[in-house]
Each structure stands twice: as structure tokens, then as C-alpha cells.
GROMACS .gro file of C-alpha atoms in nm:
model
  496
    1MET     CA    1   7.042   5.606   2.244
    2GLU     CA    2   7.319   5.564   2.003
    3GLU     CA    3   7.454   5.851   2.008
    4GLU     CA    4   7.443   5.856   2.405
    5ALA     CA    5   7.789   5.644   2.338
    6TYR     CA    6   7.951   5.894   2.170
    7ALA     CA    7   7.859   6.251   2.351
    8VAL     CA    8   7.711   6.179   2.692
    9ALA     CA    9   7.999   6.413   2.762
   10SER     CA   10   8.022   6.671   2.541
   11ASP     CA   11   7.983   6.949   2.750
   12SER     CA   12   8.403   7.016   2.806
   13SER     CA   13   8.282   7.276   3.082
   14GLN     CA   14   8.229   7.014   3.328
   15ARG     CA   15   8.607   6.793   3.252
   16LEU     CA   16   8.780   6.734   3.549
   17GLN     CA   17   8.567   6.958   3.757
   18SER     CA   18   8.529   6.962   4.196
   19ASP     CA   19   8.265   7.241   4.152
   20GLY     CA   20   7.870   7.154   4.142
   21GLY     CA   21   7.785   7.004   4.450
   22TYR     CA   22   7.861   6.701   4.626
   23ARG     CA   23   7.740   6.374   4.401
   24ASP     CA   24   7.561   6.071   4.607
   25ALA     CA   25   7.655   6.232   4.979
   26PRO     CA   26   7.443   6.093   5.179
   27PHE     CA   27   7.693   5.773   5.126
   28ALA     CA   28   7.963   5.969   5.145
   29LEU     CA   29   7.882   6.044   5.513
   30ALA     CA   30   7.691   5.710   5.624
   31PHE     CA   31   7.997   5.568   5.485
   32LEU     CA   32   8.220   5.857   5.735
   33VAL     CA   33   7.976   5.740   5.979
   34HIS     CA   34   7.970   5.370   5.961
   35LEU     CA   35   8.425   5.446   6.019
   36LEU     CA   36   8.384   5.633   6.373
   37LEU     CA   37   8.197   5.373   6.439
   38VAL     CA   38   8.457   5.103   6.359
   39VAL     CA   39   8.769   5.241   6.460
   40PHE     CA   40   8.564   5.416   6.762
   41PHE     CA   41   8.443   5.070   6.946
   42GLY     CA   42   8.723   4.901   6.799
   43PHE     CA   43   9.025   5.153   6.959
   44THR     CA   44   8.779   5.220   7.350
   45GLU     CA   45   8.689   4.814   7.318
   46GLY     CA   46   8.905   4.592   7.128
   47VAL     CA   47   9.248   4.735   7.229
   48PRO     CA   48   9.174   4.726   7.623
   49VAL     CA   49   9.018   4.387   7.536
   50LEU     CA   50   9.354   4.263   7.401
   51HIS     CA   51   9.565   4.393   7.712
   52GLY     CA   52   9.278   4.235   7.939
   53GLY     CA   53   9.418   3.870   7.778
   54GLY     CA   54   9.768   3.937   7.676
   55ASP     CA   55   9.909   3.909   8.087
   56GLY     CA   56  10.061   3.636   8.182
   57GLY     CA   57  10.306   3.470   7.848
   58SER     CA   58  10.640   3.667   7.940
   59ASP     CA   59  10.883   3.504   8.118
   60GLY     CA   60  11.202   3.717   8.041
   61GLY     CA   61  11.370   3.537   7.801
   62SER     CA   62  11.693   3.377   7.903
   63GLY     CA   63  11.859   3.512   7.574
   64ASP     CA   64  12.088   3.267   7.508
   65GLY     CA   65  12.193   3.110   7.191
   66GLY     CA   66  11.865   3.126   6.963
   67GLY     CA   67  11.766   3.399   7.040
   68GLY     CA   68  12.094   3.617   6.855
   69GLU     CA   69  12.003   3.332   6.504
   70GLN     CA   70  11.600   3.474   6.582
   71ALA     CA   71  11.675   3.807   6.506
   72GLN     CA   72  11.934   3.770   6.244
   73TYR     CA   73  11.644   3.534   6.047
   74LEU     CA   74  11.374   3.815   6.130
   75GLY     CA   75  11.572   4.080   6.048
   76GLY     CA   76  11.655   3.906   5.686
   77LEU     CA   77  11.319   3.898   5.650
   78LEU     CA   78  11.238   4.178   5.729
   79LEU     CA   79  11.530   4.327   5.479
   80VAL     CA   80  11.363   4.135   5.133
   81CYS     CA   81  11.046   4.279   5.211
   82VAL     CA   82  11.212   4.585   5.183
   83MET     CA   83  11.422   4.583   4.940
   84SER     CA   84  11.227   4.324   4.707
   85PRO     CA   85  10.905   4.608   4.647
   86ILE     CA   86  11.130   4.885   4.586
   87VAL     CA   87  11.305   4.707   4.302
   88CYS     CA   88  11.014   4.555   4.224
   89CYS     CA   89  10.871   4.826   4.161
   90ILE     CA   90  11.102   4.998   3.979
   91PHE     CA   91  11.113   4.695   3.743
   92ALA     CA   92  10.714   4.701   3.723
   93PHE     CA   93  10.787   5.064   3.572
   94THR     CA   94  11.031   4.965   3.326
   95TYR     CA   95  10.797   4.754   3.200
   96VAL     CA   96  10.576   4.964   3.148
   97GLY     CA   97  10.816   5.153   2.917
   98TYR     CA   98  10.889   4.889   2.769
   99ILE     CA   99  10.522   4.797   2.669
  100LYS     CA  100  10.438   5.090   2.494
  101ASN     CA  101  10.620   5.045   2.206
  102ASN     CA  102  10.621   4.669   2.204
  103ALA     CA  103  10.260   4.527   2.324
  104GLU     CA  104  10.214   4.371   1.992
  105SER     CA  105  10.526   4.142   1.958
  106MET     CA  106  10.459   4.038   2.335
  107VAL     CA  107  10.076   3.946   2.316
  108GLU     CA  108  10.201   3.771   2.024
  109CYS     CA  109  10.525   3.605   2.185
  110LEU     CA  110  10.349   3.524   2.531
  111VAL     CA  111  10.015   3.403   2.329
  112THR     CA  112  10.210   3.181   2.136
  113SER     CA  113  10.414   3.018   2.356
  114HIS     CA  114  10.118   2.958   2.640
  115ILE     CA  115  10.010   2.719   2.314
  116LEU     CA  116  10.331   2.590   2.238
  117ILE     CA  117  10.361   2.423   2.664
  118MET     CA  118   9.988   2.346   2.635
  119LEU     CA  119  10.159   2.103   2.378
  120ALA     CA  120  10.410   1.964   2.547
  121ALA     CA  121  10.228   1.906   2.788
  122VAL     CA  122  10.056   1.668   2.554
  123THR     CA  123  10.365   1.526   2.443
  124PHE     CA  124  10.480   1.480   2.766
  125CYS     CA  125  10.139   1.258   2.899
  126VAL     CA  126  10.105   1.134   2.578
  127SER     CA  127  10.432   0.924   2.634
  128SER     CA  128  10.377   0.897   2.997
  129GLY     CA  129  10.050   0.683   2.909
  130ALA     CA  130   9.834   1.012   3.044
  131SER     CA  131   9.576   1.020   2.816
  132THR     CA  132   9.336   1.188   3.004
  133PRO     CA  133   9.517   1.479   3.093
  134ALA     CA  134   9.691   1.472   2.740
  135ALA     CA  135   9.287   1.463   2.639
  136LEU     CA  136   9.223   1.844   2.775
  137PHE     CA  137   9.554   1.974   2.750
  138LEU     CA  138   9.517   1.911   2.338
  139LEU     CA  139   9.143   2.079   2.448
  140PHE     CA  140   9.228   2.404   2.591
  141ALA     CA  141   9.566   2.471   2.326
  142ALA     CA  142   9.258   2.366   2.046
  143ILE     CA  143   9.091   2.654   2.220
  144GLU     CA  144   9.355   2.909   2.266
  145VAL     CA  145   9.454   2.906   1.906
  146CYS     CA  146   9.051   2.972   1.847
  147TRP     CA  147   9.059   3.201   2.057
  148TYR     CA  148   9.433   3.400   1.892
  149LEU     CA  149   9.345   3.370   1.515
  150SER     CA  150   8.989   3.549   1.572
  151ILE     CA  151   9.126   3.844   1.768
  152ARG     CA  152   9.483   3.818   1.613
  153HIS     CA  153   9.413   4.105   1.411
  154ARG     CA  154   9.290   4.307   1.741
  155ILE     CA  155   9.682   4.319   1.886
  156PRO     CA  156   9.797   4.653   1.681
  157PHE     CA  157   9.482   4.807   1.761
  158MET     CA  158   9.521   4.751   2.199
  159ALA     CA  159   9.931   4.828   2.134
  160ALA     CA  160   9.723   5.182   2.094
  161HIS     CA  161   9.527   5.232   2.344
  162LEU     CA  162   9.787   5.065   2.540
  163ALA     CA  163  10.057   5.279   2.445
  164CYS     CA  164   9.856   5.634   2.555
  165ALA     CA  165   9.772   5.464   2.900
  166CYS     CA  166  10.157   5.407   2.884
  167GLU     CA  167  10.322   5.790   2.849
  168ALA     CA  168   9.993   5.896   3.072
  169VAL     CA  169  10.143   5.660   3.352
  170GLN     CA  170  10.542   5.778   3.312
  171THR     CA  171  10.371   6.130   3.221
  172TYR     CA  172  10.244   6.112   3.576
  173PRO     CA  173  10.441   5.813   3.771
  174GLU     CA  174  10.313   6.035   4.177
  175MET     CA  175  10.049   5.778   4.075
  176VAL     CA  176  10.241   5.546   4.116
  177TRP     CA  177  10.353   5.643   4.464
  178TYR     CA  178   9.968   5.749   4.591
  179SER     CA  179   9.863   5.343   4.456
  180VAL     CA  180  10.151   5.315   4.699
  181GLY     CA  181  10.067   5.522   4.925
  182MET     CA  182   9.737   5.433   4.990
  183ILE     CA  183   9.843   5.038   5.134
  184VAL     CA  184   9.876   5.218   5.479
  185PRO     CA  185   9.474   5.342   5.542
  186GLN     CA  186   9.357   4.963   5.373
  187VAL     CA  187   9.569   4.799   5.698
  188LEU     CA  188   9.464   5.037   5.963
  189TRP     CA  189   9.121   4.968   5.870
  190VAL     CA  190   9.155   4.636   5.861
  191ILE     CA  191   9.347   4.646   6.256
  192SER     CA  192   8.980   4.919   6.313
  193TRP     CA  193   8.772   4.688   6.184
  194CYS     CA  194   8.925   4.342   6.353
  195LEU     CA  195   8.924   4.538   6.686
  196CYS     CA  196   8.551   4.601   6.608
  197VAL     CA  197   8.506   4.252   6.569
  198ILE     CA  198   8.704   4.164   6.882
  199THR     CA  199   8.467   4.407   7.051
  200VAL     CA  200   8.128   4.283   6.928
  201TYR     CA  201   8.270   3.869   6.988
  202ALA     CA  202   8.376   4.043   7.352
  203ARG     CA  203   8.040   4.128   7.408
  204ALA     CA  204   7.824   3.908   7.261
  205THR     CA  205   7.965   3.655   7.470
  206ALA     CA  206   7.951   3.778   7.819
  207LYS     CA  207   7.732   3.645   8.025
  208SER     CA  208   7.557   3.886   8.243
  209CYS     CA  209   7.330   3.718   8.534
  210ALA     CA  210   7.208   4.160   8.537
  211TYR     CA  211   7.093   4.084   8.224
  212TYR     CA  212   6.850   3.778   8.284
  213GLY     CA  213   6.700   3.954   8.614
  214MET     CA  214   6.971   3.749   8.801
  215ILE     CA  215   7.296   3.705   9.081
  216ASP     CA  216   7.632   3.572   9.060
  217ASP     CA  217   7.637   3.178   9.189
  218PRO     CA  218   7.826   3.245   9.479
  219ALA     CA  219   7.890   2.855   9.471
  220ASP     CA  220   8.034   2.896   9.123
  221SER     CA  221   8.080   3.284   8.945
  222THR     CA  222   8.082   3.128   8.596
  223ARG     CA  223   7.630   3.037   8.732
  224CYS     CA  224   7.331   3.310   8.811
  225CYS     CA  225   7.087   3.252   9.006
  226GLU     CA  226   6.786   3.381   9.075
  227PRO     CA  227   6.744   3.533   9.436
  228ALA     CA  228   6.399   3.472   9.574
  229ALA     CA  229   6.403   3.127   9.442
  230ASN     CA  230   6.776   3.020   9.531
  231GLN     CA  231   6.753   2.845   9.191
  232THR     CA  232   7.072   2.809   8.981
  233PHE     CA  233   7.026   2.758   8.626
  234THR     CA  234   7.201   2.448   8.398
  235GLN     CA  235   7.584   2.533   8.197
  236GLU     CA  236   7.290   2.521   7.881
  237ASP     CA  237   7.101   2.786   8.064
  238CYS     CA  238   7.411   2.990   8.115
  239GLU     CA  239   7.565   3.034   7.841
  240PRO     CA  240   7.736   3.288   7.623
  241LYS     CA  241   7.507   3.386   7.337
  242ASP     CA  242   7.641   3.474   6.992
  243ALA     CA  243   7.629   3.804   6.855
  244SER     CA  244   7.286   3.735   6.655
  245SER     CA  245   7.350   3.715   6.201
  246ALA     CA  246   7.238   4.065   6.140
  247VAL     CA  247   7.540   4.143   6.302
  248TYR     CA  248   7.776   3.910   6.110
  249PHE     CA  249   7.615   3.976   5.824
  250ALA     CA  250   7.692   4.384   5.820
  251LEU     CA  251   8.035   4.337   6.036
  252LEU     CA  252   8.167   4.133   5.645
  253ILE     CA  253   8.023   4.403   5.488
  254SER     CA  254   8.224   4.673   5.635
  255LEU     CA  255   8.510   4.515   5.606
  256TYR     CA  256   8.432   4.431   5.237
  257TRP     CA  257   8.291   4.825   5.190
  258GLY     CA  258   8.580   4.981   5.321
  259ALA     CA  259   8.805   4.773   5.123
  260GLN     CA  260   8.672   4.887   4.845
  261VAL     CA  261   8.650   5.245   4.913
  262VAL     CA  262   8.988   5.244   4.967
  263ALA     CA  263   9.118   5.078   4.590
  264ASN     CA  264   8.860   5.223   4.388
  265VAL     CA  265   8.992   5.608   4.522
  266VAL     CA  266   9.338   5.529   4.366
  267HIS     CA  267   9.149   5.370   4.047
  268THR     CA  268   8.981   5.668   4.018
  269THR     CA  269   9.226   5.924   4.090
  270CYS     CA  270   9.466   5.788   3.863
  271CYS     CA  271   9.159   5.788   3.642
  272GLY     CA  272   9.123   6.169   3.645
  273ALA     CA  273   9.506   6.169   3.614
  274THR     CA  274   9.512   6.007   3.287
  275GLY     CA  275   9.207   6.218   3.256
  276SER     CA  276   9.404   6.551   3.285
  277TRP     CA  277   9.693   6.359   3.077
  278TRP     CA  278   9.460   6.331   2.790
  279PHE     CA  279   9.270   6.697   2.814
  280GLN     CA  280   9.620   6.955   2.856
  281SER     CA  281   9.940   6.716   2.845
  282TYR     CA  282  10.072   6.830   3.136
  283ASP     CA  283   9.961   6.984   3.479
  284SER     CA  284  10.222   6.946   3.773
  285ASN     CA  285   9.888   6.960   3.989
  286ALA     CA  286   9.699   6.681   3.827
  287VAL     CA  287   9.746   6.431   4.070
  288ASN     CA  288   9.682   6.596   4.378
  289ALA     CA  289   9.377   6.748   4.176
  290SER     CA  290   9.229   6.417   4.099
  291PHE     CA  291   9.336   6.258   4.481
  292ARG     CA  292   9.175   6.617   4.581
  293ARG     CA  293   8.774   6.559   4.392
  294ALA     CA  294   8.795   6.160   4.499
  295MET     CA  295   8.834   6.261   4.822
  296THR     CA  296   8.560   6.504   4.791
  297THR     CA  297   8.329   6.576   4.523
  298SER     CA  298   8.343   6.218   4.389
  299PHE     CA  299   8.342   6.043   4.708
  300GLY     CA  300   8.006   5.933   4.706
  301SER     CA  301   7.954   5.842   4.392
  302ILE     CA  302   8.264   5.589   4.509
  303CYS     CA  303   8.104   5.462   4.819
  304LEU     CA  304   7.754   5.382   4.625
  305GLY     CA  305   7.996   5.193   4.370
  306SER     CA  306   8.169   5.035   4.680
  307LEU     CA  307   7.869   4.897   4.878
  308VAL     CA  308   7.698   4.738   4.608
  309VAL     CA  309   7.976   4.532   4.519
  310ALA     CA  310   8.017   4.526   4.949
  311ALA     CA  311   7.704   4.394   4.960
  312LEU     CA  312   7.698   4.120   4.610
  313LYS     CA  313   8.047   3.952   4.804
  314THR     CA  314   7.857   3.881   5.161
  315VAL     CA  315   7.624   3.722   5.036
  316GLU     CA  316   7.852   3.560   4.796
  317TYR     CA  317   8.080   3.426   5.112
  318LEU     CA  318   7.785   3.365   5.371
  319LEU     CA  319   7.649   3.117   5.066
  320ARG     CA  320   8.029   2.989   4.979
  321GLU     CA  321   7.991   2.846   5.389
  322THR     CA  322   7.666   2.671   5.339
  323LYS     CA  323   7.788   2.425   5.073
  324GLU     CA  324   7.448   2.349   4.955
  325ASN     CA  325   7.457   2.687   4.818
  326ALA     CA  326   7.694   2.636   4.588
  327CYS     CA  327   7.590   2.706   4.267
  328LEU     CA  328   7.424   3.033   4.389
  329ALA     CA  329   7.714   3.159   4.416
  330CYS     CA  330   7.841   3.029   4.226
  331VAL     CA  331   7.576   3.257   3.964
  332LEU     CA  332   7.663   3.557   4.187
  333SER     CA  333   8.042   3.549   4.190
  334CYS     CA  334   7.967   3.588   3.837
  335VAL     CA  335   7.736   3.914   3.813
  336ARG     CA  336   7.973   4.078   4.087
  337SER     CA  337   8.194   3.987   3.805
  338LEU     CA  338   7.992   4.175   3.647
  339ILE     CA  339   7.926   4.468   3.771
  340GLU     CA  340   8.316   4.485   3.925
  341TYR     CA  341   8.329   4.564   3.531
  342PHE     CA  342   8.097   4.792   3.472
  343ASN     CA  343   8.209   4.965   3.795
  344ARG     CA  344   8.548   5.018   3.668
  345PHE     CA  345   8.488   5.224   3.399
  346ALA     CA  346   8.183   5.397   3.554
  347TYR     CA  347   8.448   5.519   3.822
  348VAL     CA  348   8.619   5.691   3.513
  349TYR     CA  349   8.321   5.949   3.384
  350VAL     CA  350   8.302   6.017   3.785
  351ALA     CA  351   8.637   6.136   3.792
  352LEU     CA  352   8.698   6.310   3.438
  353TYR     CA  353   8.361   6.431   3.404
  354GLY     CA  354   8.224   6.452   3.816
  355PHE     CA  355   7.890   6.308   3.706
  356ASP     CA  356   7.689   6.076   3.962
  357PHE     CA  357   7.752   5.744   3.974
  358ARG     CA  358   7.355   5.703   3.829
  359ARG     CA  359   7.456   5.923   3.532
  360ALA     CA  360   7.792   5.724   3.493
  361GLY     CA  361   7.619   5.388   3.509
  362SER     CA  362   7.408   5.475   3.205
  363ALA     CA  363   7.723   5.664   3.050
  364VAL     CA  364   7.911   5.293   3.084
  365PHE     CA  365   7.595   5.143   2.930
  366GLY     CA  366   7.613   5.376   2.623
  367LEU     CA  367   7.974   5.332   2.571
  368PHE     CA  368   7.935   4.990   2.590
  369ARG     CA  369   7.646   4.978   2.297
  370SER     CA  370   7.860   5.142   2.051
  371SER     CA  371   8.181   4.897   2.112
  372GLY     CA  372   8.029   4.622   2.180
  373TRP     CA  373   8.293   4.328   2.296
  374THR     CA  374   8.603   4.543   2.181
  375VAL     CA  375   8.674   4.725   2.541
  376VAL     CA  376   8.614   4.297   2.673
  377ILE     CA  377   8.887   4.242   2.403
  378HIS     CA  378   9.112   4.480   2.504
  379ASP     CA  379   9.096   4.430   2.860
  380ASP     CA  380   9.159   4.034   2.806
  381LEU     CA  381   9.480   4.110   2.623
  382LEU     CA  382   9.620   4.386   2.889
  383GLY     CA  383   9.564   4.082   3.102
  384ILE     CA  384   9.794   3.926   2.941
  385VAL     CA  385  10.031   4.149   2.919
  386LEU     CA  386  10.023   4.186   3.269
  387LEU     CA  387  10.011   3.923   3.401
  388PHE     CA  388  10.365   3.859   3.230
  389GLY     CA  389  10.480   4.141   3.400
  390ALA     CA  390  10.344   4.056   3.726
  391LEU     CA  391  10.519   3.725   3.699
  392ALA     CA  392  10.871   3.891   3.627
  393CYS     CA  393  10.852   4.073   3.881
  394GLY     CA  394  10.771   3.810   4.107
  395VAL     CA  395  11.009   3.573   4.036
  396VAL     CA  396  11.233   3.926   4.041
  397GLY     CA  397  11.148   3.948   4.442
  398ALA     CA  398  11.204   3.572   4.458
  399VAL     CA  399  11.577   3.610   4.352
  400ILE     CA  400  11.669   3.883   4.544
  401GLY     CA  401  11.516   3.656   4.874
  402VAL     CA  402  11.730   3.429   4.791
  403GLY     CA  403  12.025   3.646   4.757
  404VAL     CA  404  11.982   3.814   5.097
  405GLY     CA  405  11.920   3.434   5.262
  406SER     CA  406  12.247   3.349   5.093
  407ALA     CA  407  12.409   3.682   5.287
  408PHE     CA  408  12.176   3.645   5.629
  409GLU     CA  409  12.180   3.265   5.641
  410ASP     CA  410  12.296   2.950   5.581
  411ASP     CA  411  12.259   2.794   5.266
  412SER     CA  412  12.015   2.536   5.355
  413LEU     CA  413  11.700   2.449   5.098
  414SER     CA  414  11.416   2.535   5.360
  415THR     CA  415  11.629   2.978   5.426
  416ALA     CA  416  11.663   2.935   5.005
  417VAL     CA  417  11.285   2.864   5.016
  418ILE     CA  418  11.128   3.040   5.248
  419TYR     CA  419  11.324   3.357   5.116
  420ALA     CA  420  11.190   3.300   4.780
  421PHE     CA  421  10.854   3.232   4.862
  422VAL     CA  422  10.802   3.658   5.085
  423GLY     CA  423  11.035   3.765   4.777
  424LEU     CA  424  10.827   3.645   4.542
  425LEU     CA  425  10.508   3.717   4.770
  426THR     CA  426  10.614   4.103   4.763
  427GLY     CA  427  10.768   4.148   4.421
  428LEU     CA  428  10.365   4.089   4.319
  429PHE     CA  429  10.248   4.276   4.573
  430ALA     CA  430  10.441   4.600   4.430
  431ALA     CA  431  10.385   4.452   4.104
  432GLN     CA  432   9.964   4.537   4.165
  433GLN     CA  433  10.119   4.859   4.301
  434VAL     CA  434  10.227   4.963   3.938
  435PHE     CA  435   9.954   4.746   3.727
  436CYS     CA  436   9.619   4.841   3.865
  437VAL     CA  437   9.736   5.221   3.796
  438LEU     CA  438   9.786   5.102   3.496
  439ASP     CA  439   9.501   4.904   3.393
  440SER     CA  440   9.310   5.253   3.570
  441ALA     CA  441   9.469   5.493   3.310
  442PHE     CA  442   9.398   5.219   3.039
  443ALA     CA  443   9.015   5.227   3.149
  444THR     CA  444   9.060   5.572   3.053
  445VAL     CA  445   9.219   5.636   2.752
  446LEU     CA  446   8.881   5.395   2.623
  447VAL     CA  447   8.670   5.607   2.734
  448ALA     CA  448   8.818   5.912   2.687
  449TRP     CA  449   8.838   5.792   2.348
  450ALA     CA  450   8.516   5.720   2.315
  451GLU     CA  451   8.414   6.068   2.392
  452GLU     CA  452   8.624   6.353   2.334
  453PRO     CA  453   8.967   6.231   2.096
  454ALA     CA  454   8.977   6.563   1.944
  455ALA     CA  455   9.122   6.677   2.263
  456LEU     CA  456   9.396   6.474   2.255
  457ARG     CA  457   9.450   6.546   1.914
  458ALA     CA  458   9.533   6.889   2.039
  459SER     CA  459   9.740   6.775   2.340
  460ASN     CA  460   9.907   6.487   2.139
  461PRO     CA  461   9.926   6.482   1.788
  462SER     CA  462  10.138   6.157   1.715
  463LEU     CA  463   9.891   5.910   2.033
  464TYR     CA  464   9.613   6.088   1.800
  465LEU     CA  465   9.707   5.946   1.488
  466ARG     CA  466   9.770   5.580   1.592
  467LEU     CA  467   9.435   5.568   1.725
  468TYR     CA  468   9.289   5.707   1.479
  469GLU     CA  469   9.496   5.473   1.219
  470ALA     CA  470   9.423   5.140   1.454
  471TRP     CA  471   9.033   5.203   1.419
  472ASN     CA  472   9.009   5.286   1.086
  473THR     CA  473   9.221   4.971   1.028
  474HIS     CA  474   9.051   4.722   1.272
  475GLN     CA  475   8.724   4.873   1.295
  476HIS     CA  476   8.687   5.052   1.018
  477ASP     CA  477   8.263   5.031   0.952
  478LEU     CA  478   8.218   5.141   1.333
  479PHE     CA  479   8.467   5.394   1.303
  480GLU     CA  480   8.339   5.505   0.945
  481THR     CA  481   7.965   5.594   1.166
  482ALA     CA  482   8.117   5.801   1.459
  483LYS     CA  483   8.264   5.963   1.179
  484SER     CA  484   7.975   5.990   0.950
  485ARG     CA  485   7.792   6.137   1.296
  486TYR     CA  486   8.102   6.435   1.485
  487PRO     CA  487   8.338   6.478   1.192
  488GLU     CA  488   8.455   6.775   1.423
  489LYS     CA  489   8.634   6.505   1.616
  490TYR     CA  490   8.740   6.265   1.418
  491THR     CA  491   8.989   6.437   1.195
  492ILE     CA  492   9.387   6.370   1.094
  493PRO     CA  493   9.590   6.701   1.231
  494ASN     CA  494   9.779   6.923   1.047
  495GLY     CA  495  10.141   6.862   0.982
  496VAL     CA  496  10.192   6.541   1.123
   0.00000   0.00000   0.00000
């Protein structure tokens, strides 16, 4: 079983292939049927319900004074919502290029700065006489110092893998545009789901006398009566019945399932494109081909993994609604996070080798069995780098918001705060679209190095040598074991 960790995909003919049939097809079919039902009921019944309740609120408006100011205000906010994401996407992409060669110094600087900030907080609390917060800050600082000292030697190791991921993203910037473009189906899905919920609620709360074998009470149309006995029923008897709990449970699963599928299609597309960079260095059609595989042959596997997470999220949400089950909800949240983390690497195998979800899961178990905590620690360090980049993008967006606000409005503090907040949110959102691509590329590099390092030796010898030296230095025993089993995989390229 240990050999599976390094040779689970030894048949290189499976790489990036779209033939071999549709994997986990029943789950793809189930998702598409569910999608069509949501869209059908949402737009055929939900939209008319909205129109039926929306007549009678317009009084024409006199259009004097306030209308022009409001239009100017909204125009400024709209400009922020357009400018901030564009500028922050460019900033985030530039940041990717910077961290490719400076990840080591950035991680050390960020961790050290965070420790110093907490020590400064300790000093402030002590000087203010707040002993309990001071003790907590000191404890957190001590824990972070211990953590940093224990993983410090792994930072160059992580940086070598991150350099490969950054190179892949820079080689295929189209991955970012796919990530941004998939916002549209995500928004459309949420709209369709909301309309479907309106449909279900309208049906559940619509009182139907005929359903109970009765007629409308001639004296009160909101009540029902039996024609024979001319007996009226109380308001409680005629109270509209809510939809069953099972219906609302299904609706929640539907919401999470659709959102997860869209996000995982983006992730799988980026993994496949990064795999193309790893195996072939450059292919002008790599991203399009990867997206096509994600939407066809691998779509069923994506739907299956997404359904598992959607079900767990639904149960977790319902448990949190009942406060007596808060502890159980917390445990389930941890389980769900572990499965999401597991799925992240499973989709890499789905994208690279066209595995079905079950086989991809077995491959991930092999990966973790061989690498231990190395993968987890790498991700933790990557999170620090991406968090700083996201915060920087948020600050850039806030500055843009303040600048646009001062140009469109007066210099009042409330206006500046609103514009800055909108710029901050849109900047963080734009950063997420870029950094989720880098995160997918990073996961792919970890898997591809474990499975087929020789492919990188052929496509990019300099990066292969950097990874080789990082593993040989920081994971020497594990690397020696791998080299002894697969000597043809781990050799230094000639002429480097």
C-alpha cells in the first residue's frame, strides 16, 4: 500500500485524457435533473409570484433634488464596484509574480511581524492594567513562536513548491479569467434557487379549501366551510400549512450542492491546466481542454464530491439552528472541513488522470500516508502568504473607494467610510478569484511531484532541480526512500 503513494498513477497514458467514458455519471445526471427542476419551478412559478406582489409601490416620484443626488451616489458606488476588482485583480496577479521568488522572506517577515504585534498588545494591556487579555496575548504569542520554530526549516521547502505553482499561473493566466467568469453561473444559480424557494413557500402557504373538500365561506373568503353542514372552521383550522421539514432540508442541500459544483469546476479546471504545464510546459489550449473535461467526463465525480460536502453543510446548519446541539454542530464542522480538504486533492487526481471519485479518494489516502503532515504544513504556510495578499488587495480597494468617494461626494466621514467599505469588499472578492487559482495550482504541484516528478524534469529542469534540492535537504529520509523505490523518477537532469 505504501507504494501506491508514489505510483498510483504510473500509467502516464491516462494523463489529461477525456476519453474512457463519463465517470460517476449517475451523479452528473442527478445534478442536471435537479438543476432543471430548480430553474423550471423558479422561473415559471417564482417570477409570477414576485410580480403578483410587486404592484402598487410606485408613486411616480417627483424627481426633484434628492433623485439627482441619489443617482450620483449610486453612480460612485458602481464605479468603485467596477474599478476596485479590476485594479485588485491586476495587483493580485502581480503579487503572484512577486511571491514566486520571495516566498521565504515573506513568510518569515509575516510571522515575525504577527508575533511582534501580539507582544505589543501584551505591553499595552499590562500598561492599562488588563492582566487577563495580556496573559491571553502572551499565550498566543508563545504558541506561535513554538509553531514557527518547529516549521521554520520547512519554509524553503514550501517556497520551492510555491514557485512552481506561481509559474503555472503566470503561464496560463486564462485560469484567472475562468475563475472570474464562473461568478456569473454562481450568481444565476443563487437567483434561480431563491425563486424556487419563493415557489415552494407560496405553494405551502396557499390556503386551498378544495384540498380539504370544502368551499370558501361566503361571508369571509379567508375561511372555509362545509357546504352540507354549513359549518365554518376557526382561523387555526384554516391556517396555511408550512412545507415539510424534508422539503426545506432538500432545498438547503440544493443550494449548497449547486454552489459547491460551480466552485469545484473552477478548482478542477485549474488543476488540469496546471497538470498540462507540469507535463507539457505549454499548450495553448490547455485551459479550455481542462474546462471541457471538468464539464463532461469528470463532471459526475465533481457532483459526487460536492454532494457529500453539501449534505454535511446542511446538517451542520440545521444543528446550529438548535442551540442544544451546538457541540455536535462543532464536531460536524470539523468533519466537514476535513472532507473538504480531502476533496481538494481528490479533484487533482480527477483532473490529472480522469479517476472516478472513489479511486481519486484512494489515491489521496496514499498521498497522505506517504507525506504525513508535510502537505498540511505546506498549506498552512501558503495560507499565510495568501492572507497577506488578500489583505493588501482589500487595502488597495479601500483606497480606490475613498478616492472615488471624494471625487463624487463631499468629504464627509460617513461617505468615505461607505465607499472604503465597498472598495474593501470588492478588493477582497477580486483577490479571492486570483488566489483560489494559485491554491489549486499549489495542490496540483504537491500531487504531481509525488506521482510524476520526471515529467517536470523534462518540461522545466530548473524548477525540477529546485524541488529536488528542497526535498533532499528538508525531507531527506522520505526522499531517499522514494528514490530507492523509483530511481528513474528522481534523477538530476543533465546540463543543470
